[in-house]
């Protein structure tokens, strides 16, 4: 029995691997493979969790390449055997996704977290390549802007920050305010001392003037008597 594209048949599961299941094709010695991505419309990571050897399933031929037959179960109603993708739209979409997002499972990608012993040709500094340099041909240099989160943290609510500073200044005295208070106290003490000195000097002067006037008056009386 020859197999053609888009043929639908009931086949028996010959063997199951984690990547897919091999299905016996009626009247044909060759087997077809249902990849785990074609088992169900729901993503399947391990085909052994869905199928077992000897299961009877509906399958559709979706590809034939170099003698290999690709089958799909998700494109066929497993209850009635009805074709769920008669125009091949789903097959085309799956193929496009496979080309755009190839399977990289198991492959390790090499990532360089830092660049060592490199010197930029443009600016002459080390640590980066010329293609990553932010110095323009005109000689101007540009800095990298911080992330949005950092900008928001540093610039958000400036009114609140000012108000909080004002509140803190009112509640908790700062060093500058304490120094001002100390200076004021010193000035007041100096003024008080000056006043005291002035009062003491003026009182002593007044006392001495009184004594001298008394002496003068006594001398004057004595002269009159004589």
Short mmCIF file of C-alpha atoms in Angstrom, two decimals:
data_model
loop_
_atom_site.label_atom_id
_atom_site.label_comp_id
_atom_site.label_asym_id
_atom_site.label_seq_id
_atom_site.Cartn_x
_atom_site.Cartn_y
_atom_site.Cartn_z
CA UNK A 1 0.00 0.00 0.00
CA UNK A 2 1.48 3.35 -1.03
CA UNK A 3 1.36 6.28 1.36
CA UNK A 4 0.56 9.80 0.21
CA UNK A 5 0.54 13.19 1.90
CA UNK A 6 -2.62 14.03 3.86
CA UNK A 7 -3.64 10.34 4.11
CA UNK A 8 -5.47 9.49 7.35
CA UNK A 9 -5.45 5.97 8.84
CA UNK A 10 -5.69 4.02 12.08
CA UNK A 11 -2.25 2.78 13.12
CA UNK A 12 -0.77 0.82 15.98
CA UNK A 13 1.95 2.22 18.20
CA UNK A 14 5.09 0.13 17.59
CA UNK A 15 7.38 1.90 20.08
CA UNK A 16 7.49 5.06 22.14
CA UNK A 17 10.43 7.32 22.91
CA UNK A 18 10.48 10.55 24.86
CA UNK A 19 10.71 12.55 21.61
CA UNK A 20 7.81 10.76 19.86
CA UNK A 21 6.09 7.52 18.85
CA UNK A 22 6.57 5.20 15.87
CA UNK A 23 3.28 4.12 14.26
CA UNK A 24 2.69 1.05 12.09
CA UNK A 25 1.08 1.95 8.76
CA UNK A 26 -1.52 -0.60 7.57
CA UNK A 27 -0.35 -2.47 4.47
CA UNK A 28 3.10 -0.93 4.64
CA UNK A 29 6.31 -2.25 6.15
CA UNK A 30 7.53 1.27 6.86
CA UNK A 31 6.63 3.07 10.05
CA UNK A 32 5.85 6.75 10.56
CA UNK A 33 6.96 9.01 13.39
CA UNK A 34 4.63 11.20 15.40
CA UNK A 35 6.84 13.83 17.02
CA UNK A 36 5.87 14.92 20.53
CA UNK A 37 4.88 18.33 19.12
CA UNK A 38 2.28 16.57 16.92
CA UNK A 39 0.74 14.41 19.63
CA UNK A 40 -1.71 16.96 20.98
CA UNK A 41 -2.64 20.63 20.79
CA UNK A 42 -1.45 20.79 24.40
CA UNK A 43 2.39 20.88 24.70
CA UNK A 44 3.86 17.46 25.51
CA UNK A 45 7.38 17.13 26.90
CA UNK A 46 7.57 13.34 27.02
CA UNK A 47 5.67 11.11 24.57
CA UNK A 48 5.92 8.13 26.93
CA UNK A 49 3.50 9.90 29.25
CA UNK A 50 0.82 9.99 26.52
CA UNK A 51 1.18 6.79 24.47
CA UNK A 52 2.10 3.16 25.09
CA UNK A 53 3.10 0.34 22.79
CA UNK A 54 0.05 -1.33 21.17
CA UNK A 55 -2.24 1.74 21.33
CA UNK A 56 -4.45 2.31 18.28
CA UNK A 57 -4.52 5.96 17.13
CA UNK A 58 -5.67 8.05 14.19
CA UNK A 59 -2.75 9.57 12.26
CA UNK A 60 -2.32 11.89 9.32
CA UNK A 61 0.63 11.96 6.91
CA UNK A 62 2.09 15.50 7.05
CA UNK A 63 5.48 14.95 5.43
CA UNK A 64 7.63 12.56 3.43
CA UNK A 65 11.35 13.25 3.15
CA UNK A 66 14.19 10.84 2.25
CA UNK A 67 11.99 7.83 2.95
CA UNK A 68 10.95 9.15 6.37
CA UNK A 69 7.24 9.61 7.03
CA UNK A 70 6.08 12.27 9.44
CA UNK A 71 2.70 11.82 11.07
CA UNK A 72 0.40 13.96 13.18
CA UNK A 73 -2.25 13.01 15.72
CA UNK A 74 -3.37 16.49 16.73
CA UNK A 75 -4.66 17.24 13.24
CA UNK A 76 -7.10 14.31 13.37
CA UNK A 77 -10.15 13.85 15.59
CA UNK A 78 -9.16 10.80 17.62
CA UNK A 79 -12.80 9.84 18.08
CA UNK A 80 -14.08 9.98 14.50
CA UNK A 81 -10.93 10.26 12.38
CA UNK A 82 -12.10 13.59 10.88
CA UNK A 83 -9.42 15.80 9.34
CA UNK A 84 -9.06 18.92 11.52
CA UNK A 85 -6.72 20.69 9.08
CA UNK A 86 -7.93 19.92 5.54
CA UNK A 87 -6.29 23.02 4.03
CA UNK A 88 -2.91 22.52 5.71
CA UNK A 89 -3.04 25.85 7.56
CA UNK A 90 -1.95 24.36 10.87
CA UNK A 91 0.93 22.47 9.24
CA UNK A 92 2.16 25.69 7.61
CA UNK A 93 2.00 27.59 10.91
CA UNK A 94 3.88 24.84 12.73
CA UNK A 95 6.58 24.91 10.07
CA UNK A 96 6.96 28.67 10.33
CA UNK A 97 7.25 28.48 14.12
CA UNK A 98 9.88 25.78 13.82
CA UNK A 99 11.97 27.94 11.47
CA UNK A 100 11.65 31.07 13.58
CA UNK A 101 12.18 29.33 16.92
CA UNK A 102 14.43 26.33 16.35
CA UNK A 103 14.72 23.77 19.08
CA UNK A 104 17.80 24.67 21.13
CA UNK A 105 17.17 22.17 23.91
CA UNK A 106 20.40 20.59 25.08
CA UNK A 107 22.60 23.18 23.36
CA UNK A 108 24.76 25.37 25.53
CA UNK A 109 25.29 28.97 24.57
CA UNK A 110 28.52 30.73 25.42
CA UNK A 111 28.08 34.12 27.06
CA UNK A 112 30.88 36.53 27.86
CA UNK A 113 30.15 38.38 31.07
CA UNK A 114 33.19 40.62 30.72
CA UNK A 115 35.75 41.70 28.13
CA UNK A 116 39.34 41.35 29.25
CA UNK A 117 42.51 42.97 27.92
CA UNK A 118 40.72 44.99 25.26
CA UNK A 119 41.33 48.59 24.24
CA UNK A 120 38.90 50.80 22.36
CA UNK A 121 40.28 52.27 19.12
CA UNK A 122 38.00 55.35 19.32
CA UNK A 123 38.57 56.62 22.85
CA UNK A 124 41.73 54.72 23.80
CA UNK A 125 40.33 53.36 27.07
CA UNK A 126 40.11 49.72 28.02
CA UNK A 127 37.21 47.49 28.97
CA UNK A 128 35.10 47.75 25.83
CA UNK A 129 35.28 47.38 22.06
CA UNK A 130 35.04 50.14 19.47
CA UNK A 131 31.55 49.04 18.41
CA UNK A 132 30.35 49.55 21.99
CA UNK A 133 32.04 52.93 22.44
CA UNK A 134 29.84 55.95 23.17
CA UNK A 135 32.31 58.52 21.86
CA UNK A 136 31.18 60.11 18.60
CA UNK A 137 33.42 61.15 15.72
CA UNK A 138 33.03 64.80 16.77
CA UNK A 139 34.80 64.11 20.05
CA UNK A 140 31.74 64.26 22.24
CA UNK A 141 31.25 61.54 24.83
CA UNK A 142 27.95 60.16 26.00
CA UNK A 143 27.05 58.40 29.22
CA UNK A 144 24.66 55.50 29.51
CA UNK A 145 21.37 56.53 31.04
CA UNK A 146 20.32 54.63 34.18
CA UNK A 147 17.46 52.18 34.14
CA UNK A 148 13.90 53.50 34.44
CA UNK A 149 13.57 52.08 37.95
CA UNK A 150 16.68 53.97 39.10
CA UNK A 151 15.47 57.20 37.52
CA UNK A 152 12.09 56.83 39.11
CA UNK A 153 13.62 56.16 42.52
CA UNK A 154 15.85 59.23 42.29
CA UNK A 155 13.31 61.66 40.78
CA UNK A 156 9.93 60.59 42.05
CA UNK A 157 8.06 62.70 44.58
CA UNK A 158 10.47 65.64 44.93
CA UNK A 159 7.78 67.52 46.90
CA UNK A 160 7.51 64.68 49.37
CA UNK A 161 11.26 64.57 49.83
CA UNK A 162 11.39 68.32 50.47
CA UNK A 163 8.48 68.16 52.86
CA UNK A 164 10.06 65.27 54.71
CA UNK A 165 13.30 67.26 55.00
CA UNK A 166 11.37 70.21 56.40
CA UNK A 167 9.62 68.00 58.90
CA UNK A 168 12.88 66.45 59.95
CA UNK A 169 14.44 69.86 60.38
CA UNK A 170 11.55 70.97 62.55
CA UNK A 171 11.51 67.87 64.70
CA UNK A 172 15.19 66.95 64.91
CA UNK A 173 17.75 69.79 65.28
CA UNK A 174 20.64 69.67 62.87
CA UNK A 175 24.27 70.42 63.63
CA UNK A 176 24.01 73.81 61.95
CA UNK A 177 21.00 74.80 64.06
CA UNK A 178 22.78 73.68 67.25
CA UNK A 179 25.84 75.73 66.35
CA UNK A 180 23.66 78.78 65.71
CA UNK A 181 21.99 78.35 69.08
CA UNK A 182 25.37 78.06 70.84
CA UNK A 183 26.60 81.22 69.12
CA UNK A 184 23.46 83.07 70.15
CA UNK A 185 23.92 81.97 73.76
CA UNK A 186 27.56 83.08 73.75
CA UNK A 187 26.61 86.48 72.36
CA UNK A 188 23.90 86.91 74.97
CA UNK A 189 26.33 85.97 77.76
CA UNK A 190 28.89 88.46 76.45
CA UNK A 191 26.25 91.19 76.32
CA UNK A 192 25.19 90.43 79.91
CA UNK A 193 28.79 90.54 81.11
CA UNK A 194 29.36 93.87 79.37
CA UNK A 195 26.22 95.29 80.96
CA UNK A 196 27.36 94.13 84.41
CA UNK A 197 30.78 95.64 83.90
CA UNK A 198 29.28 98.90 82.70
CA UNK A 199 26.95 99.01 85.71
CA UNK A 200 29.75 98.26 88.14
CA UNK A 201 31.99 100.91 86.59
CA UNK A 202 29.22 103.50 86.56
CA UNK A 203 28.32 102.72 90.20
CA UNK A 204 31.95 102.97 91.27
CA UNK A 205 32.31 106.23 89.40
CA UNK A 206 29.17 107.61 91.00
CA UNK A 207 30.38 106.54 94.45
CA UNK A 208 33.76 108.13 93.95
CA UNK A 209 32.15 111.32 92.66
CA UNK A 210 29.92 111.45 95.75
CA UNK A 211 32.88 110.98 98.04
CA UNK A 212 34.84 113.66 96.28
CA UNK A 213 31.90 116.06 96.46
CA UNK A 214 31.58 115.35 100.21
CA UNK A 215 35.24 116.03 100.72
CA UNK A 216 34.99 119.26 98.79
CA UNK A 217 32.00 120.36 100.82
CA UNK A 218 33.88 119.59 104.09
CA UNK A 219 36.91 121.57 102.97
CA UNK A 220 34.72 124.44 101.98
CA UNK A 221 33.06 124.50 105.39
CA UNK A 222 36.43 124.45 107.15
CA UNK A 223 37.61 127.39 105.14
CA UNK A 224 34.53 129.38 106.07
CA UNK A 225 35.07 128.66 109.75
CA UNK A 226 38.65 129.79 109.60
#
